[in-house]
PDB file of C-alpha atoms in Angstrom:
ATOM      1  CA  UNK A1290      -7.576 -15.922  33.080  1.00 35.00           C
ATOM      2  CA  UNK A1291      -5.317 -15.664  30.095  1.00 35.00           C
ATOM      3  CA  UNK A1292      -6.303 -13.713  27.028  1.00 33.00           C
ATOM      4  CA  UNK A1293      -6.208 -15.326  23.600  1.00 33.00           C
ATOM      5  CA  UNK A1294      -4.201 -13.372  21.023  1.00 35.00           C
ATOM      6  CA  UNK A1295      -4.737 -13.301  17.279  1.00 38.00           C
ATOM      7  CA  UNK A1296      -8.188 -12.909  15.780  1.00 42.00           C
ATOM      8  CA  UNK A1297     -10.806 -11.396  17.999  1.00 39.00           C
ATOM      9  CA  UNK A1298     -14.542 -11.898  17.772  1.00 37.00           C
ATOM     10  CA  UNK A1299     -16.370 -11.291  14.499  1.00 41.00           C
ATOM     11  CA  UNK A1300     -13.236 -11.575  12.395  1.00 47.00           C
ATOM     12  CA  UNK A1301     -11.634  -8.424  13.732  1.00 51.00           C
ATOM     13  CA  UNK A1302      -7.935  -8.171  12.995  1.00 53.00           C
ATOM     14  CA  UNK A1303      -5.309  -9.180  15.497  1.00 56.00           C
ATOM     15  CA  UNK A1304      -2.062  -7.253  15.805  1.00 62.00           C
ATOM     16  CA  UNK A1305      -0.160 -10.113  14.178  1.00 77.00           C
ATOM     17  CA  UNK A1306      -2.293  -9.978  11.023  1.00 84.00           C
ATOM     18  CA  UNK A1307      -2.064  -6.250  10.437  1.00 89.00           C
ATOM     19  CA  UNK A1308       1.619  -5.742  11.190  1.00 92.00           C
ATOM     20  CA  UNK A1309       2.965  -6.610   7.734  1.00 94.00           C
ATOM     21  CA  UNK A1310       0.452  -4.520   5.778  1.00 95.00           C
ATOM     22  CA  UNK A1311       1.232  -1.568   8.079  1.00 95.00           C
ATOM     23  CA  UNK A1312       4.952  -2.005   7.476  1.00 96.00           C
ATOM     24  CA  UNK A1313       4.377  -2.129   3.715  1.00 96.00           C
ATOM     25  CA  UNK A1314       2.335   1.089   3.797  1.00 96.00           C
ATOM     26  CA  UNK A1315       5.129   2.793   5.756  1.00 96.00           C
ATOM     27  CA  UNK A1316       7.727   1.493   3.291  1.00 96.00           C
ATOM     28  CA  UNK A1317       5.686   3.024   0.484  1.00 97.00           C
ATOM     29  CA  UNK A1318       5.338   6.332   2.316  1.00 96.00           C
ATOM     30  CA  UNK A1319       9.101   6.696   2.703  1.00 96.00           C
ATOM     31  CA  UNK A1320       9.861   5.437  -0.804  1.00 94.00           C
ATOM     32  CA  UNK A1321      10.019   8.935  -2.369  1.00 93.00           C
ATOM     33  CA  UNK A1322      12.960   9.615  -0.036  1.00 93.00           C
ATOM     34  CA  UNK A1323      14.542   6.147   0.065  1.00 90.00           C
ATOM     35  CA  UNK A1324      13.638   4.596  -3.290  1.00 82.00           C
ATOM     36  CA  UNK A1325      14.381   0.951  -2.533  1.00 93.00           C
ATOM     37  CA  UNK A1326      11.763   0.733   0.197  1.00 95.00           C
ATOM     38  CA  UNK A1327       9.006   0.650  -2.415  1.00 94.00           C
ATOM     39  CA  UNK A1328      10.624  -2.338  -4.101  1.00 95.00           C
ATOM     40  CA  UNK A1329      11.046  -4.086  -0.752  1.00 96.00           C
ATOM     41  CA  UNK A1330       7.405  -3.344   0.046  1.00 96.00           C
ATOM     42  CA  UNK A1331       6.056  -4.900  -3.142  1.00 96.00           C
ATOM     43  CA  UNK A1332       8.203  -8.016  -2.678  1.00 96.00           C
ATOM     44  CA  UNK A1333       6.893  -8.443   0.877  1.00 96.00           C
ATOM     45  CA  UNK A1334       3.320  -7.869  -0.352  1.00 95.00           C
ATOM     46  CA  UNK A1335       3.708 -10.614  -2.967  1.00 96.00           C
ATOM     47  CA  UNK A1336       5.121 -13.013  -0.361  1.00 94.00           C
ATOM     48  CA  UNK A1337       2.390 -12.405   2.228  1.00 93.00           C
ATOM     49  CA  UNK A1338      -0.501 -12.198  -0.240  1.00 92.00           C
ATOM     50  CA  UNK A1339      -0.411 -15.949  -0.834  1.00 88.00           C
ATOM     51  CA  UNK A1340      -1.068 -16.745   2.831  1.00 86.00           C
ATOM     52  CA  UNK A1341      -3.831 -14.183   3.313  1.00 85.00           C
ATOM     53  CA  UNK A1342      -7.525 -14.271   2.582  1.00 80.00           C
ATOM     54  CA  UNK A1343     -10.559 -12.036   2.635  1.00 86.00           C
ATOM     55  CA  UNK A1344     -10.201  -8.444   3.736  1.00 90.00           C
ATOM     56  CA  UNK A1345      -6.471  -8.752   4.382  1.00 93.00           C
ATOM     57  CA  UNK A1346      -5.803  -9.978   0.855  1.00 92.00           C
ATOM     58  CA  UNK A1347      -7.481  -6.843  -0.496  1.00 93.00           C
ATOM     59  CA  UNK A1348      -4.794  -4.799   1.269  1.00 94.00           C
ATOM     60  CA  UNK A1349      -1.991  -6.797  -0.315  1.00 95.00           C
ATOM     61  CA  UNK A1350      -3.651  -6.498  -3.741  1.00 94.00           C
ATOM     62  CA  UNK A1351      -4.045  -2.753  -3.163  1.00 94.00           C
ATOM     63  CA  UNK A1352      -0.392  -2.427  -2.172  1.00 95.00           C
ATOM     64  CA  UNK A1353       0.828  -4.380  -5.194  1.00 96.00           C
ATOM     65  CA  UNK A1354      -1.314  -2.278  -7.537  1.00 95.00           C
ATOM     66  CA  UNK A1355      -0.095   0.884  -5.811  1.00 95.00           C
ATOM     67  CA  UNK A1356       3.506  -0.068  -6.526  1.00 95.00           C
ATOM     68  CA  UNK A1357       3.000  -0.894 -10.210  1.00 95.00           C
ATOM     69  CA  UNK A1358       0.743   2.081 -10.926  1.00 95.00           C
ATOM     70  CA  UNK A1359       3.108   4.351  -9.036  1.00 94.00           C
ATOM     71  CA  UNK A1360       6.010   3.038 -11.079  1.00 94.00           C
ATOM     72  CA  UNK A1361       4.150   3.969 -14.268  1.00 95.00           C
ATOM     73  CA  UNK A1362       3.470   7.493 -12.951  1.00 94.00           C
ATOM     74  CA  UNK A1363       7.081   7.872 -11.883  1.00 93.00           C
ATOM     75  CA  UNK A1364       8.561   6.692 -15.190  1.00 94.00           C
ATOM     76  CA  UNK A1365       6.236   8.965 -17.172  1.00 95.00           C
ATOM     77  CA  UNK A1366       7.074  11.857 -14.851  1.00 95.00           C
ATOM     78  CA  UNK A1367      10.817  11.346 -15.179  1.00 94.00           C
ATOM     79  CA  UNK A1368      10.599  11.067 -18.970  1.00 94.00           C
ATOM     80  CA  UNK A1369       8.462  14.199 -19.207  1.00 94.00           C
ATOM     81  CA  UNK A1370      10.687  16.112 -16.782  1.00 91.00           C
ATOM     82  CA  UNK A1371      12.839  17.028 -19.754  1.00 89.00           C
ATOM     83  CA  UNK A1372       9.971  19.151 -21.054  1.00 90.00           C
ATOM     84  CA  UNK A1373       9.102  20.419 -17.550  1.00 88.00           C
ATOM     85  CA  UNK A1374       5.560  18.998 -17.421  1.00 93.00           C
ATOM     86  CA  UNK A1375       7.014  15.878 -15.812  1.00 91.00           C
ATOM     87  CA  UNK A1376       7.454  17.736 -12.548  1.00 94.00           C
ATOM     88  CA  UNK A1377       3.686  18.106 -12.340  1.00 95.00           C
ATOM     89  CA  UNK A1378       3.290  14.388 -13.011  1.00 94.00           C
ATOM     90  CA  UNK A1379       5.807  13.607 -10.255  1.00 94.00           C
ATOM     91  CA  UNK A1380       3.991  15.946  -7.863  1.00 95.00           C
ATOM     92  CA  UNK A1381       0.722  14.200  -8.710  1.00 95.00           C
ATOM     93  CA  UNK A1382       2.387  10.807  -8.105  1.00 94.00           C
ATOM     94  CA  UNK A1383       3.637  11.941  -4.697  1.00 95.00           C
ATOM     95  CA  UNK A1384       0.199  13.182  -3.580  1.00 96.00           C
ATOM     96  CA  UNK A1385      -1.495  10.110  -5.089  1.00 95.00           C
ATOM     97  CA  UNK A1386       0.867   7.804  -3.180  1.00 96.00           C
ATOM     98  CA  UNK A1387       0.226   9.537   0.140  1.00 96.00           C
ATOM     99  CA  UNK A1388      -3.550   9.445  -0.330  1.00 95.00           C
ATOM    100  CA  UNK A1389      -3.551   5.745  -1.247  1.00 94.00           C
ATOM    101  CA  UNK A1390      -1.355   4.799   1.711  1.00 95.00           C
ATOM    102  CA  UNK A1391      -3.402   6.843   4.180  1.00 96.00           C
ATOM    103  CA  UNK A1392      -6.625   5.356   2.798  1.00 94.00           C
ATOM    104  CA  UNK A1393      -5.169   1.861   3.126  1.00 94.00           C
ATOM    105  CA  UNK A1394      -3.891   2.465   6.660  1.00 95.00           C
ATOM    106  CA  UNK A1395      -7.289   3.820   7.710  1.00 95.00           C
ATOM    107  CA  UNK A1396      -9.126   0.779   6.344  1.00 93.00           C
ATOM    108  CA  UNK A1397      -6.537  -1.538   7.898  1.00 94.00           C
ATOM    109  CA  UNK A1398      -6.933   0.101  11.296  1.00 92.00           C
ATOM    110  CA  UNK A1399     -10.698  -0.366  11.082  1.00 92.00           C
ATOM    111  CA  UNK A1400     -10.324  -4.012  10.053  1.00 90.00           C
ATOM    112  CA  UNK A1401     -11.983  -3.384   6.696  1.00 91.00           C
ATOM    113  CA  UNK A1402     -11.112  -4.437   3.173  1.00 89.00           C
ATOM    114  CA  UNK A1403      -9.903  -1.866   0.679  1.00 89.00           C
ATOM    115  CA  UNK A1404     -12.777  -1.135  -1.665  1.00 84.00           C
ATOM    116  CA  UNK A1405     -11.866  -1.592  -5.323  1.00 80.00           C
ATOM    117  CA  UNK A1406      -8.106  -2.204  -4.967  1.00 74.00           C
ATOM    118  CA  UNK A1407      -7.831  -2.443  -8.756  1.00 77.00           C
ATOM    119  CA  UNK A1408      -8.684   1.232  -9.343  1.00 78.00           C
ATOM    120  CA  UNK A1409      -6.098   3.745 -10.521  1.00 68.00           C
ATOM    121  CA  UNK A1410      -7.591   6.423  -8.299  1.00 69.00           C
ATOM    122  CA  UNK A1411      -7.688   6.443  -4.548  1.00 61.00           C
TER     123      UNK A1411
END
């Protein structure tokens, strides 16, 4: 018998559904090294958010918020770097970004929604 791909029983994610959010999380993780990947990630998140619903939409919302909040942290860090405290802000941003992406990837792998994607914390 052939196996049906896509959604599995009880609304569990199929590989097709979770591929784009995974790619966006990876783009965010490498964005401190290759800056444009974060911008590409948020554009893709905006495009795919419109076609998603439920738990998957929470991931796109979380990713979009991560980009914009991260941009605020980064701009503040760069501006404050002239008085040296900005390096601490940039270090915080880097750790914050990693924690948010890992949290999102974990929830995505478990087929769960991100809880409170609107929060500034992780």
